[in-house]
mmCIF file of C-alpha atoms in Angstrom:
data_model
loop_
_atom_site.group_PDB
_atom_site.id
_atom_site.type_symbol
_atom_site.label_atom_id
_atom_site.label_comp_id
_atom_site.label_asym_id
_atom_site.label_seq_id
_atom_site.Cartn_x
_atom_site.Cartn_y
_atom_site.Cartn_z
ATOM 1 C CA MET G 1 14.822 25.175 -1.352
ATOM 2 C CA ALA G 2 11.605 24.122 0.363
ATOM 3 C CA THR G 3 11.706 22.952 3.969
ATOM 4 C CA PHE G 4 9.822 19.841 5.032
ATOM 5 C CA PRO G 5 8.151 19.263 8.435
ATOM 6 C CA TYR G 6 9.320 15.627 8.551
ATOM 7 C CA LYS G 7 12.573 13.718 8.147
ATOM 8 C CA GLY G 8 11.359 10.912 5.897
ATOM 9 C CA VAL G 9 8.364 9.652 3.952
ATOM 10 C CA VAL G 10 6.789 6.215 3.626
ATOM 11 C CA PHE G 11 4.210 5.598 0.919
ATOM 12 C CA ASP G 12 1.571 2.934 0.894
ATOM 13 C CA PHE G 13 1.244 1.879 -2.732
ATOM 14 C CA ASN G 14 -2.049 0.288 -3.716
ATOM 15 C CA GLY G 15 -4.828 2.866 -3.646
ATOM 16 C CA THR G 16 -2.394 5.568 -2.538
ATOM 17 C CA LEU G 17 0.115 5.925 -5.361
ATOM 18 C CA PHE G 18 -1.773 3.766 -7.839
ATOM 19 C CA ASN G 19 -5.564 3.743 -8.138
ATOM 20 C CA ASP G 20 -6.055 0.010 -8.539
ATOM 21 C CA HIS G 21 -9.001 -0.665 -6.229
ATOM 22 C CA GLU G 22 -11.186 -2.117 -8.982
ATOM 23 C CA LYS G 23 -8.396 -4.445 -10.125
ATOM 24 C CA HIS G 24 -7.933 -5.874 -6.632
ATOM 25 C CA LEU G 25 -11.690 -6.224 -6.223
ATOM 26 C CA LEU G 26 -11.983 -8.209 -9.446
ATOM 27 C CA ALA G 27 -9.098 -10.489 -8.492
ATOM 28 C CA TRP G 28 -10.333 -11.125 -4.947
ATOM 29 C CA GLN G 29 -13.883 -11.700 -6.150
ATOM 30 C CA GLN G 30 -12.593 -14.407 -8.483
ATOM 31 C CA MET G 31 -10.543 -15.941 -5.666
ATOM 32 C CA ALA G 32 -13.450 -15.802 -3.197
ATOM 33 C CA LYS G 33 -15.628 -17.606 -5.711
ATOM 34 C CA THR G 34 -12.923 -20.221 -6.325
ATOM 35 C CA LEU G 35 -11.970 -20.803 -2.687
ATOM 36 C CA ALA G 36 -15.317 -20.474 -0.938
ATOM 37 C CA GLY G 37 -18.056 -20.157 -3.566
ATOM 38 C CA TYR G 38 -18.528 -16.729 -2.048
ATOM 39 C CA ASP G 39 -19.602 -13.435 -3.634
ATOM 40 C CA LEU G 40 -17.262 -10.845 -2.125
ATOM 41 C CA SER G 41 -18.749 -7.343 -2.078
ATOM 42 C CA GLU G 42 -16.841 -4.115 -2.606
ATOM 43 C CA GLU G 43 -17.898 -2.968 0.870
ATOM 44 C CA GLU G 44 -16.416 -6.096 2.486
ATOM 45 C CA LEU G 45 -13.168 -5.635 0.595
ATOM 46 C CA GLU G 46 -12.936 -2.000 1.689
ATOM 47 C CA GLN G 47 -13.734 -2.640 5.347
ATOM 48 C CA HIS G 48 -11.955 -5.923 6.053
ATOM 49 C CA PHE G 49 -9.416 -6.764 3.351
ATOM 50 C CA HIS G 50 -7.971 -3.487 2.065
ATOM 51 C CA GLY G 51 -4.260 -3.212 2.951
ATOM 52 C CA VAL G 52 -4.245 -6.603 4.697
ATOM 53 C CA PRO G 53 -1.590 -9.257 3.895
ATOM 54 C CA ASN G 54 -2.762 -12.009 1.557
ATOM 55 C CA GLN G 55 -2.357 -14.720 4.198
ATOM 56 C CA VAL G 56 -4.952 -13.078 6.433
ATOM 57 C CA ILE G 57 -7.430 -12.629 3.574
ATOM 58 C CA ILE G 58 -7.039 -16.174 2.251
ATOM 59 C CA GLU G 59 -7.455 -17.724 5.700
ATOM 60 C CA ARG G 60 -10.565 -15.610 6.302
ATOM 61 C CA LEU G 61 -12.027 -16.771 3.002
ATOM 62 C CA VAL G 62 -11.396 -20.477 3.626
ATOM 63 C CA GLY G 63 -12.174 -20.243 7.348
ATOM 64 C CA ARG G 64 -9.033 -22.014 8.573
ATOM 65 C CA SER G 65 -5.262 -21.847 8.759
ATOM 66 C CA VAL G 66 -3.484 -22.596 5.483
ATOM 67 C CA ASP G 67 -0.057 -24.197 5.075
ATOM 68 C CA HIS G 68 2.690 -22.174 3.418
ATOM 69 C CA GLU G 69 2.645 -24.048 0.111
ATOM 70 C CA THR G 70 -1.113 -23.651 -0.336
ATOM 71 C CA LEU G 71 -0.988 -20.031 0.755
ATOM 72 C CA GLU G 72 1.744 -19.281 -1.772
ATOM 73 C CA LYS G 73 -0.219 -20.939 -4.573
ATOM 74 C CA TYR G 74 -3.409 -18.991 -3.856
ATOM 75 C CA SER G 75 -1.546 -15.734 -3.286
ATOM 76 C CA GLN G 76 0.355 -16.001 -6.570
ATOM 77 C CA LYS G 77 -2.874 -16.846 -8.412
ATOM 78 C CA LYS G 78 -4.692 -13.822 -7.020
ATOM 79 C CA GLU G 79 -1.852 -11.453 -7.862
ATOM 80 C CA ALA G 80 -1.506 -12.860 -11.379
ATOM 81 C CA LEU G 81 -5.208 -12.089 -11.908
ATOM 82 C CA TYR G 82 -4.595 -8.588 -10.545
ATOM 83 C CA ARG G 83 -1.649 -7.898 -12.864
ATOM 84 C CA GLU G 84 -3.599 -9.178 -15.858
ATOM 85 C CA ALA G 85 -6.396 -6.732 -15.012
ATOM 86 C CA CYS G 86 -3.899 -3.848 -14.735
ATOM 87 C CA LEU G 87 -2.289 -4.596 -18.102
ATOM 88 C CA ALA G 88 -5.707 -4.945 -19.724
ATOM 89 C CA ASP G 89 -6.467 -1.310 -18.794
ATOM 90 C CA PRO G 90 -3.432 0.710 -19.996
ATOM 91 C CA ALA G 91 -5.324 4.019 -19.856
ATOM 92 C CA HIS G 92 -5.346 3.780 -16.048
ATOM 93 C CA LEU G 93 -1.892 2.246 -15.606
ATOM 94 C CA HIS G 94 -0.249 5.347 -14.130
ATOM 95 C CA LEU G 95 0.554 6.886 -10.752
ATOM 96 C CA LEU G 96 -1.777 9.418 -9.132
ATOM 97 C CA ALA G 97 -1.516 13.001 -10.340
ATOM 98 C CA GLY G 98 1.378 14.880 -8.783
ATOM 99 C CA ALA G 99 3.138 11.791 -7.417
ATOM 100 C CA GLU G 100 6.182 11.926 -9.680
ATOM 101 C CA ALA G 101 6.647 15.673 -9.141
ATOM 102 C CA TYR G 102 6.460 15.121 -5.378
ATOM 103 C CA PHE G 103 9.051 12.337 -5.587
ATOM 104 C CA ASP G 104 11.314 14.751 -7.458
ATOM 105 C CA LYS G 105 10.893 17.383 -4.720
ATOM 106 C CA LEU G 106 11.753 14.910 -1.977
ATOM 107 C CA GLN G 107 14.718 13.605 -3.916
ATOM 108 C CA ALA G 108 16.058 17.109 -4.553
ATOM 109 C CA ALA G 109 15.750 17.909 -0.836
ATOM 110 C CA LYS G 110 17.460 14.616 0.089
ATOM 111 C CA ILE G 111 14.441 13.472 2.113
ATOM 112 C CA PRO G 112 14.663 9.666 2.426
ATOM 113 C CA MET G 113 11.595 7.797 1.234
ATOM 114 C CA THR G 114 10.400 4.284 0.667
ATOM 115 C CA ILE G 115 7.309 2.187 -0.024
ATOM 116 C CA CYS G 116 5.449 -0.019 2.454
ATOM 117 C CA SER G 117 2.968 -2.249 0.673
ATOM 118 C CA ALA G 118 0.879 -5.304 1.474
ATOM 119 C CA SER G 119 1.687 -6.485 -2.061
ATOM 120 C CA ILE G 120 3.825 -9.560 -2.655
ATOM 121 C CA LYS G 121 7.254 -9.437 -4.319
ATOM 122 C CA ALA G 122 5.923 -10.256 -7.802
ATOM 123 C CA ASN G 123 3.722 -7.160 -7.679
ATOM 124 C CA ILE G 124 6.529 -4.949 -6.391
ATOM 125 C CA ASP G 125 8.636 -6.161 -9.321
ATOM 126 C CA PHE G 126 5.726 -5.335 -11.634
ATOM 127 C CA PHE G 127 5.363 -1.816 -10.209
ATOM 128 C CA PHE G 128 9.083 -1.108 -10.453
ATOM 129 C CA GLU G 129 9.009 -2.122 -14.103
ATOM 130 C CA VAL G 130 5.848 -0.394 -15.342
ATOM 131 C CA PHE G 131 6.294 2.811 -13.301
ATOM 132 C CA ASN G 132 10.111 2.936 -13.431
ATOM 133 C CA LEU G 133 10.203 3.383 -9.660
ATOM 134 C CA ALA G 134 13.969 2.902 -9.471
ATOM 135 C CA ARG G 135 14.240 6.565 -10.449
ATOM 136 C CA TRP G 136 13.278 7.434 -6.855
ATOM 137 C CA PHE G 137 13.225 4.324 -4.667
ATOM 138 C CA MET G 138 15.847 1.799 -3.595
ATOM 139 C CA TYR G 139 14.311 -1.616 -4.140
ATOM 140 C CA GLU G 140 16.069 -3.148 -1.134
ATOM 141 C CA LYS G 141 14.444 -0.616 1.206
ATOM 142 C CA VAL G 142 10.887 -1.376 0.061
ATOM 143 C CA VAL G 143 8.808 -3.304 2.600
ATOM 144 C CA TYR G 144 6.345 -5.783 1.113
ATOM 145 C CA ASP G 145 4.432 -8.900 2.099
ATOM 146 C CA ASP G 146 7.121 -11.585 2.209
ATOM 147 C CA GLY G 147 5.165 -13.670 4.706
ATOM 148 C CA SER G 148 7.223 -12.590 7.726
ATOM 149 C CA TYR G 149 5.070 -9.714 8.980
ATOM 150 C CA PRO G 150 2.087 -10.354 11.278
ATOM 151 C CA ASP G 151 0.457 -7.062 10.275
ATOM 152 C CA LYS G 152 1.156 -3.707 8.661
ATOM 153 C CA ILE G 153 2.063 -2.149 11.991
ATOM 154 C CA ARG G 154 5.292 -4.115 11.942
ATOM 155 C CA MET G 155 5.723 -3.360 8.241
ATOM 156 C CA TYR G 156 5.558 0.393 8.846
ATOM 157 C CA GLN G 157 8.041 0.097 11.692
ATOM 158 C CA GLN G 158 10.401 -1.838 9.436
ATOM 159 C CA ALA G 159 10.058 0.788 6.697
ATOM 160 C CA CYS G 160 11.098 3.485 9.178
ATOM 161 C CA HIS G 161 14.029 1.316 10.240
ATOM 162 C CA HIS G 162 15.106 1.070 6.600
ATOM 163 C CA LEU G 163 15.151 4.873 6.478
ATOM 164 C CA GLY G 164 17.141 5.044 9.715
ATOM 165 C CA LEU G 165 14.421 7.137 11.341
ATOM 166 C CA ASP G 166 12.160 7.020 14.360
ATOM 167 C CA PRO G 167 8.502 6.557 13.293
ATOM 168 C CA ALA G 168 7.646 9.840 15.038
ATOM 169 C CA ASP G 169 9.825 11.691 12.506
ATOM 170 C CA VAL G 170 8.185 10.097 9.462
ATOM 171 C CA ARG G 171 5.200 11.069 7.334
ATOM 172 C CA VAL G 172 3.051 8.264 5.876
ATOM 173 C CA TYR G 173 0.702 8.514 2.907
ATOM 174 C CA GLU G 174 -2.200 6.049 3.154
ATOM 175 C CA ASP G 175 -5.653 5.532 1.706
ATOM 176 C CA ALA G 176 -7.201 2.607 3.589
ATOM 177 C CA PRO G 177 -8.784 2.931 7.054
ATOM 178 C CA SER G 178 -6.983 -0.239 8.164
ATOM 179 C CA GLY G 179 -3.675 1.121 6.889
ATOM 180 C CA ILE G 180 -4.236 4.441 8.663
ATOM 181 C CA GLN G 181 -4.953 2.634 11.932
ATOM 182 C CA ASN G 182 -1.827 0.518 11.493
ATOM 183 C CA ALA G 183 0.314 3.582 10.791
ATOM 184 C CA LEU G 184 -1.029 5.229 13.949
ATOM 185 C CA ALA G 185 -0.319 2.081 15.967
ATOM 186 C CA ALA G 186 3.209 1.995 14.535
ATOM 187 C CA GLY G 187 3.885 5.410 16.065
ATOM 188 C CA ILE G 188 4.033 7.358 12.802
ATOM 189 C CA GLY G 189 4.278 11.104 13.443
ATOM 190 C CA GLN G 190 2.248 12.425 10.493
ATOM 191 C CA ILE G 191 -0.310 10.776 8.248
ATOM 192 C CA VAL G 192 -1.745 12.220 5.066
ATOM 193 C CA VAL G 193 -4.788 10.433 3.686
ATOM 194 C CA ILE G 194 -4.963 10.110 -0.089
ATOM 195 C CA SER G 195 -8.636 9.608 -0.849
ATOM 196 C CA PRO G 196 -11.587 11.376 -2.473
ATOM 197 C CA LYS G 197 -13.603 10.502 0.645
ATOM 198 C CA ALA G 198 -13.643 11.959 4.143
ATOM 199 C CA CYS G 199 -11.694 10.104 6.820
ATOM 200 C CA ALA G 200 -13.749 8.879 9.772
ATOM 201 C CA ILE G 201 -10.672 8.261 11.930
ATOM 202 C CA GLN G 202 -9.955 11.090 14.348
ATOM 203 C CA ASP G 203 -6.349 11.664 15.422
ATOM 204 C CA GLU G 204 -4.202 14.785 15.594
ATOM 205 C CA ARG G 205 -1.499 12.999 13.594
ATOM 206 C CA ILE G 206 -3.809 12.857 10.560
ATOM 207 C CA ILE G 207 -2.857 16.225 9.113
ATOM 208 C CA GLY G 208 -4.619 16.278 5.755
ATOM 209 C CA ILE G 209 -6.845 14.545 3.222
ATOM 210 C CA TYR G 210 -6.170 14.980 -0.499
ATOM 211 C CA PRO G 211 -7.461 13.295 -3.669
ATOM 212 C CA ASP G 212 -3.936 13.133 -5.149
ATOM 213 C CA PHE G 213 -0.401 14.481 -4.684
ATOM 214 C CA LYS G 214 -0.681 17.805 -6.491
ATOM 215 C CA SER G 215 -0.868 19.773 -3.235
ATOM 216 C CA CYS G 216 1.600 17.715 -1.210
ATOM 217 C CA VAL G 217 4.723 19.359 0.217
#
């Protein structure tokens, strides 16, 4: 049986396990137009909003703090637009190449794993249904945006807590620069970047960059 240089694994979801960047862009562009009459560019989404909780994005768009009820309404609207876009493109409604085989390897080796996502609960429910994630992941150990986390640093720390592991013993898979920075700040021991692009962040804990999971061990 293969040996693994880590005790547990935490996966970001959006953009890491599921290539849904265009779907989020479309949904946020519609919301930016609705909330602020603003044309949100792909570059702005990538640099400032990717992997950030909805509350932060919505308050940046409207330029002020938003009460919980209003935040929930806007957040649910954005994610409904996102899910509609995903379902309208069934050819791309699948996990990245090699992901399921990698899950199987981790499961066979009894390496604990979970998901840490800036998505809200409705999206996590959607992902569990369409990708049958319960084959590998315990729903109750998934960390998602329930409104209680100030940033993804705390979310990554909570994900490690759910695995019963110190962050230094955990490997994280991330795609977004902001998510990578948050994982580093959370004390994660190893980070693998899943992206077709080079990573501008320099840190010895970033141990590899891959376009998908076919080479991951």
